[in-house]
Amino acid sequence: MKGEKSNKIKVVLLSSIAQDLGWNEKILTIEDSEMTVFSVWNLINSKLPQDNIIVSINQEITDMKAIINPDDEVAFMPMFTGG
Amino acid sequence: MMRWHLCQCLLVDNSKIQFRILKETFNPYKEFELWENFNKSSANSFFIGRVRPFDQYGNDLRKLEIVHYKGMTEKYIERYLMKISRKQDNLSILLLHRIGFIYPDEPIILIAVSANHRGISNKYLQEILEFTKYKVPLWKKEWTFKGSSWVKKNTDLGFEL
């Protein structure tokens, strides 16, 4: 609804992280207005180490301390291996 | 033979940039020839990267899989190519990169750069290649006859800089 405040975020996992956690995309409801990328990572993951993970908000690389806003797309991905 | 058409041709000052993420295989020589007809200069550098026949552990490779982050991958490539075009006048760049399943010896990447001097075309060719390895959201998975594994890190340059 127009004017209604959203509290949803989209979480995207890529490559080995998607394979290890068993999913690619999820819509999550955020309760906390100061939620960081790190807190989303802790929410979705209980087994993978956070070493060498690249994170992005709305397809721009950021860090684990960044604050997430409603409707953001947050992604977790391993180091790049293209080329 | 079915062929695709370059979707982007960006003009940045006096430079031209073309790139595309491809789901199907391509003939790098034909693509280079077509591109060079309109972009040739006095120095033209050209790189083809192909799938090795073995994986990171030395096993026979059945196929390579490359995945990307749709939207972000294209955005990071475009932004980077525009940045170097602003640094260097009269540069033409073609970058093609495969995603999906790719078989041994098939091309993964084609980079072509034309400029007024060999030093400039070779320099940017190397720089763009390393950029695609370390700064673009692309990941490789190797499929052997026994199973599959994600590539942990990029191969070495092959010599000391």
mmCIF file of C-alpha atoms in Angstrom:
data_model
loop_
_atom_site.group_PDB
_atom_site.id
_atom_site.type_symbol
_atom_site.label_atom_id
_atom_site.label_comp_id
_atom_site.label_asym_id
_atom_site.label_seq_id
_atom_site.Cartn_x
_atom_site.Cartn_y
_atom_site.Cartn_z
ATOM 1 C CA MET A 1 0.000 0.000 0.000
ATOM 2 C CA LYS A 2 1.237 3.449 -0.856
ATOM 3 C CA GLY A 3 2.439 5.376 2.162
ATOM 4 C CA GLU A 4 2.605 2.247 4.322
ATOM 5 C CA LYS A 5 5.997 1.662 5.846
ATOM 6 C CA SER A 6 7.701 -1.564 4.745
ATOM 7 C CA ASN A 7 9.824 -3.567 7.132
ATOM 8 C CA LYS A 8 10.941 -6.192 4.650
ATOM 9 C CA ILE A 9 14.384 -6.807 3.236
ATOM 10 C CA LYS A 10 15.559 -9.161 0.527
ATOM 11 C CA VAL A 11 18.533 -11.379 1.354
ATOM 12 C CA VAL A 12 20.533 -12.860 -1.523
ATOM 13 C CA LEU A 13 23.168 -15.589 -1.227
ATOM 14 C CA LEU A 14 25.614 -16.401 -3.994
ATOM 15 C CA SER A 15 27.919 -19.181 -5.088
ATOM 16 C CA SER A 16 29.224 -21.502 -2.322
ATOM 17 C CA ILE A 17 27.332 -19.601 0.404
ATOM 18 C CA ALA A 18 24.018 -20.315 -1.355
ATOM 19 C CA GLN A 19 25.016 -23.944 -1.733
ATOM 20 C CA ASP A 20 26.168 -24.322 1.890
ATOM 21 C CA LEU A 21 23.050 -22.708 3.374
ATOM 22 C CA GLY A 22 20.699 -24.317 0.837
ATOM 23 C CA TRP A 23 18.888 -21.258 -0.559
ATOM 24 C CA ASN A 24 19.407 -18.285 -2.904
ATOM 25 C CA GLU A 25 16.904 -15.624 -1.875
ATOM 26 C CA LYS A 26 14.616 -14.873 1.058
ATOM 27 C CA ILE A 27 12.422 -12.000 2.159
ATOM 28 C CA LEU A 28 12.938 -11.226 5.850
ATOM 29 C CA THR A 29 11.056 -8.954 8.211
ATOM 30 C CA ILE A 30 13.278 -6.628 10.204
ATOM 31 C CA GLU A 31 12.181 -5.587 13.669
ATOM 32 C CA ASP A 32 15.190 -3.509 14.612
ATOM 33 C CA SER A 33 15.657 -0.086 12.982
ATOM 34 C CA GLU A 34 19.423 -0.242 13.620
ATOM 35 C CA MET A 35 19.932 -3.653 12.066
ATOM 36 C CA THR A 36 23.347 -4.168 10.496
ATOM 37 C CA VAL A 37 24.549 -6.489 7.762
ATOM 38 C CA PHE A 38 26.334 -8.452 10.493
ATOM 39 C CA SER A 39 23.101 -9.024 12.426
ATOM 40 C CA VAL A 40 21.419 -10.347 9.266
ATOM 41 C CA TRP A 41 24.382 -12.671 8.745
ATOM 42 C CA ASN A 42 23.979 -14.002 12.306
ATOM 43 C CA LEU A 43 20.252 -14.392 11.773
ATOM 44 C CA ILE A 44 20.546 -16.531 8.642
ATOM 45 C CA ASN A 45 23.712 -18.431 9.354
ATOM 46 C CA SER A 46 24.880 -20.527 12.263
ATOM 47 C CA LYS A 47 27.627 -22.569 10.674
ATOM 48 C CA LEU A 48 29.723 -20.600 8.187
ATOM 49 C CA PRO A 49 32.666 -18.431 9.285
ATOM 50 C CA GLN A 50 32.471 -14.805 8.227
ATOM 51 C CA ASP A 51 36.057 -14.739 6.928
ATOM 52 C CA ASN A 52 36.547 -13.543 3.365
ATOM 53 C CA ILE A 53 32.891 -12.801 2.805
ATOM 54 C CA ILE A 54 31.947 -9.906 0.537
ATOM 55 C CA VAL A 55 28.710 -8.134 1.446
ATOM 56 C CA SER A 56 26.598 -5.685 -0.492
ATOM 57 C CA ILE A 57 23.537 -3.522 0.041
ATOM 58 C CA ASN A 58 21.511 -2.776 -3.087
ATOM 59 C CA GLN A 59 24.328 -4.234 -5.183
ATOM 60 C CA GLU A 60 27.029 -1.919 -3.787
ATOM 61 C CA ILE A 61 29.839 -3.526 -1.797
ATOM 62 C CA THR A 62 29.818 -2.460 1.841
ATOM 63 C CA ASP A 63 30.902 -3.904 5.206
ATOM 64 C CA MET A 64 29.326 -5.893 8.034
ATOM 65 C CA LYS A 65 28.747 -2.739 10.119
ATOM 66 C CA ALA A 66 26.511 -1.044 7.535
ATOM 67 C CA ILE A 67 22.930 -0.278 8.600
ATOM 68 C CA ILE A 68 20.090 -1.849 6.634
ATOM 69 C CA ASN A 69 16.964 0.061 5.656
ATOM 70 C CA PRO A 70 13.552 -1.363 4.730
ATOM 71 C CA ASP A 71 13.350 -2.637 1.127
ATOM 72 C CA ASP A 72 17.118 -3.043 0.904
ATOM 73 C CA GLU A 73 18.636 -5.991 -0.915
ATOM 74 C CA VAL A 74 21.448 -7.474 1.175
ATOM 75 C CA ALA A 75 23.798 -10.008 -0.387
ATOM 76 C CA PHE A 76 26.499 -12.332 0.960
ATOM 77 C CA MET A 77 29.073 -13.730 -1.422
ATOM 78 C CA PRO A 78 32.506 -15.390 -1.360
ATOM 79 C CA MET A 79 35.652 -13.916 -2.922
ATOM 80 C CA PHE A 80 35.357 -13.437 -6.683
ATOM 81 C CA THR A 81 36.929 -16.000 -9.027
ATOM 82 C CA GLY A 82 36.006 -14.845 -12.530
ATOM 83 C CA GLY A 83 38.099 -13.846 -15.526
ATOM 84 C CA MET B 1 25.400 -19.878 -36.791
ATOM 85 C CA MET B 2 23.248 -17.912 -34.392
ATOM 86 C CA ARG B 3 24.985 -14.847 -33.074
ATOM 87 C CA TRP B 4 24.159 -12.295 -30.473
ATOM 88 C CA HIS B 5 24.349 -8.561 -30.804
ATOM 89 C CA LEU B 6 26.255 -6.244 -28.551
ATOM 90 C CA CYS B 7 23.694 -4.647 -26.296
ATOM 91 C CA GLN B 8 25.794 -1.846 -24.920
ATOM 92 C CA CYS B 9 28.024 0.543 -26.744
ATOM 93 C CA LEU B 10 28.848 3.318 -24.333
ATOM 94 C CA LEU B 11 30.560 6.475 -25.439
ATOM 95 C CA VAL B 12 32.708 8.129 -22.806
ATOM 96 C CA ASP B 13 34.352 11.289 -24.083
ATOM 97 C CA ASN B 14 36.367 10.061 -27.082
ATOM 98 C CA SER B 15 36.316 6.405 -26.059
ATOM 99 C CA LYS B 16 34.053 3.485 -26.869
ATOM 100 C CA ILE B 17 33.129 0.666 -24.512
ATOM 101 C CA GLN B 18 31.295 -2.520 -25.372
ATOM 102 C CA PHE B 19 30.709 -5.423 -23.016
ATOM 103 C CA ARG B 20 28.355 -8.311 -22.562
ATOM 104 C CA ILE B 21 27.725 -11.262 -20.253
ATOM 105 C CA LEU B 22 27.016 -14.266 -22.476
ATOM 106 C CA LYS B 23 25.013 -17.409 -21.739
ATOM 107 C CA GLU B 24 26.073 -19.134 -24.959
ATOM 108 C CA THR B 25 29.463 -19.911 -26.444
ATOM 109 C CA PHE B 26 30.985 -17.528 -28.986
ATOM 110 C CA ASN B 27 33.676 -17.398 -31.637
ATOM 111 C CA PRO B 28 36.266 -14.928 -30.318
ATOM 112 C CA TYR B 29 37.926 -14.407 -33.714
ATOM 113 C CA LYS B 30 34.671 -13.494 -35.397
ATOM 114 C CA GLU B 31 33.764 -11.151 -32.546
ATOM 115 C CA PHE B 32 37.180 -9.508 -32.657
ATOM 116 C CA GLU B 33 37.057 -9.113 -36.425
ATOM 117 C CA LEU B 34 33.610 -7.544 -36.306
ATOM 118 C CA TRP B 35 34.628 -5.227 -33.485
ATOM 119 C CA GLU B 36 37.943 -4.257 -35.071
ATOM 120 C CA ASN B 37 36.229 -3.237 -38.322
ATOM 121 C CA PHE B 38 34.815 -0.284 -36.422
ATOM 122 C CA ASN B 39 37.408 0.188 -33.690
ATOM 123 C CA LYS B 40 40.847 -0.440 -35.151
ATOM 124 C CA SER B 41 43.638 1.891 -34.190
ATOM 125 C CA SER B 42 47.435 1.774 -34.462
ATOM 126 C CA ALA B 43 47.721 -0.576 -31.435
ATOM 127 C CA ASN B 44 45.219 -3.422 -30.947
ATOM 128 C CA SER B 45 45.554 -5.921 -28.086
ATOM 129 C CA PHE B 46 43.549 -9.100 -27.832
ATOM 130 C CA PHE B 47 43.148 -11.779 -25.115
ATOM 131 C CA ILE B 48 41.184 -15.041 -25.124
ATOM 132 C CA GLY B 49 40.821 -17.021 -21.887
ATOM 133 C CA ARG B 50 39.753 -20.656 -22.314
ATOM 134 C CA VAL B 51 38.678 -23.448 -19.959
ATOM 135 C CA ARG B 52 41.556 -25.638 -18.768
ATOM 136 C CA PRO B 53 41.079 -29.426 -19.160
ATOM 137 C CA PHE B 54 41.771 -30.020 -15.434
ATOM 138 C CA ASP B 55 40.426 -28.679 -12.137
ATOM 139 C CA GLN B 56 42.193 -26.952 -9.189
ATOM 140 C CA TYR B 57 43.188 -30.394 -7.788
ATOM 141 C CA GLY B 58 44.529 -31.755 -11.094
ATOM 142 C CA ASN B 59 41.520 -33.966 -11.942
ATOM 143 C CA ASP B 60 40.134 -34.182 -15.472
ATOM 144 C CA LEU B 61 37.531 -31.456 -15.913
ATOM 145 C CA ARG B 62 34.145 -32.254 -17.404
ATOM 146 C CA LYS B 63 32.843 -28.688 -17.470
ATOM 147 C CA LEU B 64 33.192 -25.317 -15.784
ATOM 148 C CA GLU B 65 30.216 -23.406 -14.412
ATOM 149 C CA ILE B 66 30.313 -19.641 -13.949
ATOM 150 C CA VAL B 67 27.657 -17.791 -11.978
ATOM 151 C CA HIS B 68 27.143 -14.052 -11.638
ATOM 152 C CA TYR B 69 25.050 -11.661 -9.550
ATOM 153 C CA LYS B 70 22.664 -10.322 -12.166
ATOM 154 C CA GLY B 71 22.646 -6.552 -12.195
ATOM 155 C CA MET B 72 25.616 -6.044 -9.884
ATOM 156 C CA THR B 73 28.072 -7.822 -12.185
ATOM 157 C CA GLU B 74 27.064 -5.658 -15.152
ATOM 158 C CA LYS B 75 27.097 -2.501 -13.023
ATOM 159 C CA TYR B 76 30.638 -3.122 -11.703
ATOM 160 C CA ILE B 77 32.006 -3.863 -15.179
ATOM 161 C CA GLU B 78 30.372 -0.815 -16.718
ATOM 162 C CA ARG B 79 31.522 1.508 -13.940
ATOM 163 C CA TYR B 80 35.109 0.287 -14.148
ATOM 164 C CA LEU B 81 35.322 0.504 -17.943
ATOM 165 C CA MET B 82 33.884 4.014 -17.863
ATOM 166 C CA LYS B 83 36.473 4.983 -15.244
ATOM 167 C CA ILE B 84 39.421 3.889 -17.350
ATOM 168 C CA SER B 85 37.924 5.459 -20.455
ATOM 169 C CA ARG B 86 37.832 8.783 -18.668
ATOM 170 C CA LYS B 87 41.518 8.398 -17.751
ATOM 171 C CA GLN B 88 42.576 7.608 -21.316
ATOM 172 C CA ASP B 89 41.359 9.242 -24.522
ATOM 173 C CA ASN B 90 40.843 7.365 -27.780
ATOM 174 C CA LEU B 91 40.462 3.967 -26.187
ATOM 175 C CA SER B 92 38.121 1.309 -27.542
ATOM 176 C CA ILE B 93 37.305 -1.677 -25.342
ATOM 177 C CA LEU B 94 35.455 -4.917 -26.003
ATOM 178 C CA LEU B 95 34.810 -7.312 -23.103
ATOM 179 C CA LEU B 96 32.829 -10.551 -23.434
ATOM 180 C CA HIS B 97 32.480 -12.901 -20.450
ATOM 181 C CA ARG B 98 30.691 -16.239 -20.340
ATOM 182 C CA ILE B 99 28.394 -17.518 -17.616
ATOM 183 C CA GLY B 100 26.685 -20.919 -17.419
ATOM 184 C CA PHE B 101 28.309 -24.229 -18.366
ATOM 185 C CA ILE B 102 31.515 -24.014 -20.404
ATOM 186 C CA TYR B 103 33.483 -26.999 -21.674
ATOM 187 C CA PRO B 104 37.274 -27.526 -21.874
ATOM 188 C CA ASP B 105 38.917 -25.342 -24.525
ATOM 189 C CA GLU B 106 35.817 -23.187 -24.990
ATOM 190 C CA PRO B 107 36.321 -19.452 -24.533
ATOM 191 C CA ILE B 108 35.466 -17.866 -21.171
ATOM 192 C CA ILE B 109 36.556 -14.330 -21.853
ATOM 193 C CA LEU B 110 37.520 -12.082 -24.727
ATOM 194 C CA ILE B 111 39.113 -8.710 -24.143
ATOM 195 C CA ALA B 112 40.161 -6.386 -26.943
ATOM 196 C CA VAL B 113 41.620 -2.931 -26.507
ATOM 197 C CA SER B 114 42.636 -0.482 -29.186
ATOM 198 C CA ALA B 115 44.616 2.684 -28.565
ATOM 199 C CA ASN B 116 47.167 4.949 -30.189
ATOM 200 C CA HIS B 117 50.190 3.191 -28.634
ATOM 201 C CA ARG B 118 51.051 -0.421 -27.806
ATOM 202 C CA GLY B 119 51.960 0.440 -24.221
ATOM 203 C CA ILE B 120 48.486 1.802 -23.626
ATOM 204 C CA SER B 121 46.571 -1.048 -25.279
ATOM 205 C CA ASN B 122 48.669 -3.734 -23.523
ATOM 206 C CA LYS B 123 48.455 -1.975 -20.163
ATOM 207 C CA TYR B 124 44.675 -1.709 -20.193
ATOM 208 C CA LEU B 125 44.250 -5.219 -21.552
ATOM 209 C CA GLN B 126 46.159 -6.605 -18.544
ATOM 210 C CA GLU B 127 44.396 -4.292 -16.121
ATOM 211 C CA ILE B 128 40.911 -5.223 -17.373
ATOM 212 C CA LEU B 129 41.747 -8.943 -17.174
ATOM 213 C CA GLU B 130 42.933 -8.713 -13.561
ATOM 214 C CA PHE B 131 39.881 -6.604 -12.754
ATOM 215 C CA THR B 132 37.557 -9.356 -14.023
ATOM 216 C CA LYS B 133 39.366 -11.868 -11.815
ATOM 217 C CA TYR B 134 39.330 -9.940 -8.542
ATOM 218 C CA LYS B 135 36.744 -7.152 -8.640
ATOM 219 C CA VAL B 136 33.703 -8.477 -10.493
ATOM 220 C CA PRO B 137 30.993 -10.685 -8.921
ATOM 221 C CA LEU B 138 31.719 -13.887 -10.852
ATOM 222 C CA TRP B 139 32.332 -17.347 -9.429
ATOM 223 C CA LYS B 140 33.613 -20.572 -10.964
ATOM 224 C CA LYS B 141 32.557 -24.093 -10.103
ATOM 225 C CA GLU B 142 34.463 -27.039 -11.514
ATOM 226 C CA TRP B 143 32.640 -30.228 -12.477
ATOM 227 C CA THR B 144 34.675 -33.407 -12.779
ATOM 228 C CA PHE B 145 33.464 -36.967 -13.401
ATOM 229 C CA LYS B 146 33.330 -37.465 -9.609
ATOM 230 C CA GLY B 147 31.546 -34.328 -8.446
ATOM 231 C CA SER B 148 31.880 -30.553 -8.269
ATOM 232 C CA SER B 149 33.704 -27.912 -6.224
ATOM 233 C CA TRP B 150 33.787 -24.134 -6.128
ATOM 234 C CA VAL B 151 37.090 -22.560 -7.160
ATOM 235 C CA LYS B 152 38.760 -21.280 -3.971
ATOM 236 C CA LYS B 153 41.072 -18.714 -5.513
ATOM 237 C CA ASN B 154 42.253 -17.380 -8.847
ATOM 238 C CA THR B 155 45.200 -18.967 -10.615
ATOM 239 C CA ASP B 156 48.514 -17.112 -10.464
ATOM 240 C CA LEU B 157 49.495 -14.648 -13.142
ATOM 241 C CA GLY B 158 52.081 -17.170 -14.404
ATOM 242 C CA PHE B 159 55.092 -14.924 -13.852
ATOM 243 C CA GLU B 160 56.395 -12.402 -11.315
ATOM 244 C CA LEU B 161 55.542 -8.783 -12.041
#
